[in-house]
Protein backbone atom coordinates (compact mmCIF):
# COMPACT_ATOMS: atom_id res chain seq x y z
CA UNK A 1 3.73 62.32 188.84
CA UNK A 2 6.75 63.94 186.95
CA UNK A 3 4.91 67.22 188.26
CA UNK A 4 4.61 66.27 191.52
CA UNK A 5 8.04 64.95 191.59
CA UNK A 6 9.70 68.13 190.19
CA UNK A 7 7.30 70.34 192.82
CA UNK A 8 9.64 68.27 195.39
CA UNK A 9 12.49 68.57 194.14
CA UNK A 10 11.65 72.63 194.00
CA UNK A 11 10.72 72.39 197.63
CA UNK A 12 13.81 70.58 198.80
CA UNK A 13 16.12 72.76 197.16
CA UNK A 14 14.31 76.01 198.54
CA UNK A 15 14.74 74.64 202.26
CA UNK A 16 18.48 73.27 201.63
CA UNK A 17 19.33 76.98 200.57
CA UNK A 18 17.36 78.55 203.23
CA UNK A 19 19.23 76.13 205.75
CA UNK A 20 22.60 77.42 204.07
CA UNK A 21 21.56 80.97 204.28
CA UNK A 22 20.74 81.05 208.03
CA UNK A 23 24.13 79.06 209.05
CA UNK A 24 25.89 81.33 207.17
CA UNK A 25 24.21 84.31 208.57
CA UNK A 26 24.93 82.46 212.08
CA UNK A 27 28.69 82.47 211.19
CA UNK A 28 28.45 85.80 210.14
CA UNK A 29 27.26 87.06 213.57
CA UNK A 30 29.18 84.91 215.26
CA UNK A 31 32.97 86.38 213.48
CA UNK A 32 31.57 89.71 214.11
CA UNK A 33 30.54 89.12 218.47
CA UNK A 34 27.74 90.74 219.87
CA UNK A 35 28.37 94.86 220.91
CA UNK A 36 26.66 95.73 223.79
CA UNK A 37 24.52 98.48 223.80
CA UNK A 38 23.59 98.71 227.62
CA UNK A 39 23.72 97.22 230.78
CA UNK A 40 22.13 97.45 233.94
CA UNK A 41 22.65 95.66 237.03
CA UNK A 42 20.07 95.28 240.37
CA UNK A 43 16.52 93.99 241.19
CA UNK A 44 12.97 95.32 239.81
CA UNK A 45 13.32 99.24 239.44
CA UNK A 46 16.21 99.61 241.23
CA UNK A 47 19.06 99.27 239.17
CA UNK A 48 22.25 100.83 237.90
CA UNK A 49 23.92 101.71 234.65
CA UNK A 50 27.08 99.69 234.23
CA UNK A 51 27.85 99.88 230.64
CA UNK A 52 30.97 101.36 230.72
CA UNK A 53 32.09 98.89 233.39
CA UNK A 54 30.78 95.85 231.51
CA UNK A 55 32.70 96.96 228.55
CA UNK A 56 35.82 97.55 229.90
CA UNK A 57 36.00 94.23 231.89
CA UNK A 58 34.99 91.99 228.85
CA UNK A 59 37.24 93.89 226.57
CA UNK A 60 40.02 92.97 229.03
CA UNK A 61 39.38 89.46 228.59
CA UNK A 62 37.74 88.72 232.33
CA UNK A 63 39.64 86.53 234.31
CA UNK A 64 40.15 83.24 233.06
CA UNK A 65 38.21 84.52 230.13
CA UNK A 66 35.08 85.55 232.78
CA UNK A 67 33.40 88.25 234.43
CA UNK A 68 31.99 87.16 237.79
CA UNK A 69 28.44 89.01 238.39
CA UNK A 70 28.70 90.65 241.71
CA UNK A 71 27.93 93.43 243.75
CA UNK A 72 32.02 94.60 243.83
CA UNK A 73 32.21 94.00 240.18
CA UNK A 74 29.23 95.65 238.96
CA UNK A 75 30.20 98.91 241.24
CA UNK A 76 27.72 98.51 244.09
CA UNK A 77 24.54 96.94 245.69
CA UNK A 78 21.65 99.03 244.20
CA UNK A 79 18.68 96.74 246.27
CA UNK A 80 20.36 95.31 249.38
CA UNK A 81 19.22 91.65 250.87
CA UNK A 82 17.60 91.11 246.38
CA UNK A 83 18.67 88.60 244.26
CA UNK A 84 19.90 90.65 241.97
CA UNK A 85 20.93 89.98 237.99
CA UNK A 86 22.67 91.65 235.30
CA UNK A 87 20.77 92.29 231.82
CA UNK A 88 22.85 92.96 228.87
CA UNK A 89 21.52 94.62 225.38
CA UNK A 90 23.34 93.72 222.85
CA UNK A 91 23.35 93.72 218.86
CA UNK A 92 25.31 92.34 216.19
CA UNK A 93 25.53 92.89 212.61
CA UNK A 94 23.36 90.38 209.90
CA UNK A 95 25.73 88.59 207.45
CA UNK A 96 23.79 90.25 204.89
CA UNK A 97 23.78 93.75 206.60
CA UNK A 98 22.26 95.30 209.07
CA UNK A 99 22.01 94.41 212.99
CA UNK A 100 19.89 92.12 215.19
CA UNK A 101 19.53 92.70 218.42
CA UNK A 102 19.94 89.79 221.80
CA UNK A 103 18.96 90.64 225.46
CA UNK A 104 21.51 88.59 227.67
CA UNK A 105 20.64 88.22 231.60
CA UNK A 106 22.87 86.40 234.50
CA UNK A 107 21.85 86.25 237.96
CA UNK A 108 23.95 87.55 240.73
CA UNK A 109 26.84 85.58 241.44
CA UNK A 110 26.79 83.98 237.77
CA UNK A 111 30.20 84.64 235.41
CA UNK A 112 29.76 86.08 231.96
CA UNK A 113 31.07 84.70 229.08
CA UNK A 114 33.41 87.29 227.20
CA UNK A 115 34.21 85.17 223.97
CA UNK A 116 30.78 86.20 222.56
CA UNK A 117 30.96 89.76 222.92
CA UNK A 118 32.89 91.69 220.39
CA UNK A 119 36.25 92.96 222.14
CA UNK A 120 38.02 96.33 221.97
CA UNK A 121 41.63 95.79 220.91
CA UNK A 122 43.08 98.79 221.73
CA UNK A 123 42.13 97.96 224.95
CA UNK A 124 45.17 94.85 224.98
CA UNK A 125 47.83 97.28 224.67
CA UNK A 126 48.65 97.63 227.93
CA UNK A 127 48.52 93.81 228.97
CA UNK A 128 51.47 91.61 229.28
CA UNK A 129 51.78 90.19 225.76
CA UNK A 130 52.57 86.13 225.35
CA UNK A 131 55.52 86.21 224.19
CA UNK A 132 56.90 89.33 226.23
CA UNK A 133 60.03 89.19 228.57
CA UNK A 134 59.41 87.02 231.69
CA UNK A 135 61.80 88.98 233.61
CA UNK A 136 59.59 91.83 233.16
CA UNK A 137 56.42 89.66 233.55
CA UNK A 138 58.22 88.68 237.34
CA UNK A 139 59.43 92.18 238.26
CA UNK A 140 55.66 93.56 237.85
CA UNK A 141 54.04 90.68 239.62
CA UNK A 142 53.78 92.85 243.02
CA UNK A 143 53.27 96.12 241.06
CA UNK A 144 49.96 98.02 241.11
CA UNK A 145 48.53 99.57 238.20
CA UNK A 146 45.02 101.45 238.03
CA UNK A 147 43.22 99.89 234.87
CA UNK A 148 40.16 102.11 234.69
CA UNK A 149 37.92 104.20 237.55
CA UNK A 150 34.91 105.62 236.59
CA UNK A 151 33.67 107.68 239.58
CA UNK A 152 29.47 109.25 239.59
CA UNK A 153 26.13 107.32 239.55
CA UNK A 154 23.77 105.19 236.98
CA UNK A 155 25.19 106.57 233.72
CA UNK A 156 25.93 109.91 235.01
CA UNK A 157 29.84 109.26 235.50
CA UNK A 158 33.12 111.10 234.46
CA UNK A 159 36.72 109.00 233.67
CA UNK A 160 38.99 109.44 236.53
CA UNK A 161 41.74 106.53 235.75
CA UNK A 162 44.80 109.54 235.28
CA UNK A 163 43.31 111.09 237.91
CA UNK A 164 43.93 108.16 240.59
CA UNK A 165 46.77 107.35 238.50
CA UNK A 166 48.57 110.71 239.82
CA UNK A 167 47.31 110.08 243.39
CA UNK A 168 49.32 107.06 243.47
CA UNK A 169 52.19 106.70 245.75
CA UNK A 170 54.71 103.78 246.50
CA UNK A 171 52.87 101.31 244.75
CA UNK A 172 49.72 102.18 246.48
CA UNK A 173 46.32 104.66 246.08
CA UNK A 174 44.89 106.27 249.60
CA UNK A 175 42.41 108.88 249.24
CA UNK A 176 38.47 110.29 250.55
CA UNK A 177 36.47 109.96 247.77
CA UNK A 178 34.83 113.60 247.20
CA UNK A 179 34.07 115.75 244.70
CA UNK A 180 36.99 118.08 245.03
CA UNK A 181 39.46 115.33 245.04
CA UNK A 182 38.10 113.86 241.79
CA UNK A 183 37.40 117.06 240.10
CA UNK A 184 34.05 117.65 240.55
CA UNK A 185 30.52 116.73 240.69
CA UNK A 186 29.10 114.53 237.52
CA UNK A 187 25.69 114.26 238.87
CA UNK A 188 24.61 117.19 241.66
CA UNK A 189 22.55 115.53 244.66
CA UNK A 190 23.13 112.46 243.89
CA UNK A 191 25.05 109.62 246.02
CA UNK A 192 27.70 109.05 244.15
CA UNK A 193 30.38 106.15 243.94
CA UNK A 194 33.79 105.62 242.76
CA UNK A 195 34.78 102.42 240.78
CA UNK A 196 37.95 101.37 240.30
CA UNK A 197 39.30 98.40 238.08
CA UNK A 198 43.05 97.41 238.74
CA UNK A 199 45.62 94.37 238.24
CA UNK A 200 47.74 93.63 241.26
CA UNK A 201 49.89 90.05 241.42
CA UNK A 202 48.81 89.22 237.93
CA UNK A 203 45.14 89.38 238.63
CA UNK A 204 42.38 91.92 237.84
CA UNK A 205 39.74 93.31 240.41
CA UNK A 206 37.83 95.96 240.65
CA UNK A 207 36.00 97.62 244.22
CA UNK A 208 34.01 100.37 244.65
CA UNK A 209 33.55 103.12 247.59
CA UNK A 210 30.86 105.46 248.41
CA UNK A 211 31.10 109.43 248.02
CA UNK A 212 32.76 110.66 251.73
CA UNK A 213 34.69 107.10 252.03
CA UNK A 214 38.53 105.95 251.85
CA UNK A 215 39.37 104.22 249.15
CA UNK A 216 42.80 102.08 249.74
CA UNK A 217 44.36 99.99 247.62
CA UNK A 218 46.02 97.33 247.62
């Protein structure tokens, strides 16, 4: 019996420290929020690379702290008249080192989450802090201000945000989206579209038009 009894004890001690490893490998991951790898948005086959879009969007903090899943946020309808869904690879790092990896999907017209995924900081810096004047915060209520643009197709994309930036005028962007007005061609042959994330009246949105289109905003 005194055997038996310590055997138990053994046992009980073995899963109460296996419990007490896993939670604290669940904190762990959960301090450090998920980096995403990928991300593609569409239906079946016919999908397109929005990484960098994803990224920047949740490392903005969303709106309201969420990314809305839809065809103007993710850059475009790749399968027109599908349900489409967005499908997020992510990994984060083990509390005693090295990474697992989580798949993450939302259906069109879903929101994502952003206090999960891990968040750029650097990428704050040009938000209106807290505590910052309110004057200030009023004055730039009407202003418009080009947060990112990303202008090719599924992955094969270039950074054009100073580009639009100097194409601004009077608190306004107006231009035909071609390759000579965004300096160059990041993926020859291809349809390509411009994406363009901005804040206007204190909110963030982002469109997209196709190569040989007017963009105008606001």
């Amino acid at each position: 019996m005194k055997l038996k009894n310590r055997c138990g004890v053994v046992v009980i001690t073995m899963i109460i420290l296996g419990i007490g490893t896993l939670f604290s490998t669940g904190m762990g991951a959960q301090e450090e929020g998920w980096q995403i790898m990928r991300a593609d948005y569409g239906f079946k086959n016919r999908r397109n690379d929005v990484t960098d879009i994803l990224k920047d969007l949740i490392g903005r903090g969303g709106v309201n702290g969420r990314v809305a899943v839809t065809n103007q946020t993710m850059g475009g309808d790749p399968a027109v008249g599908k349900e489409k869904s967005l499908h997020i690879m992510a990994r984060n790092r083990k509390h005693e080192g090295g990474f697992v990896e989580r798949e993450f999907d939302y259906n069109e017209g879903g929101f994502v989450d952003v206090r999960p995924f891990a968040v750029r900081r650097d990428d704050w810096d040009d938000r209106p802090g807290n505590n910052g004047d309110r004057d200030r915060d009023r004055n730039d209520w009407n202003v418009f201000r080009i947060v990112r643009a990303y202008y090719g197709v599924q992955g094969r994309t270039v950074n054009v945000t100073d580009l639009l930036r100097s194409h601004a005028r009077d608190g306004m962007l107006n231009l035909v989206v071609t390759n000579s007005v965004l300096g160059g061609d990041p993926a020859v042959g291809a349809d390509k579209i411009l994406i363009v994330i901005y804040r206007y009246q204190g909110n963030e949105a982002a469109t997209f038009v196709r190569e040989g289109n007017t963009l105008t905003i606001p």
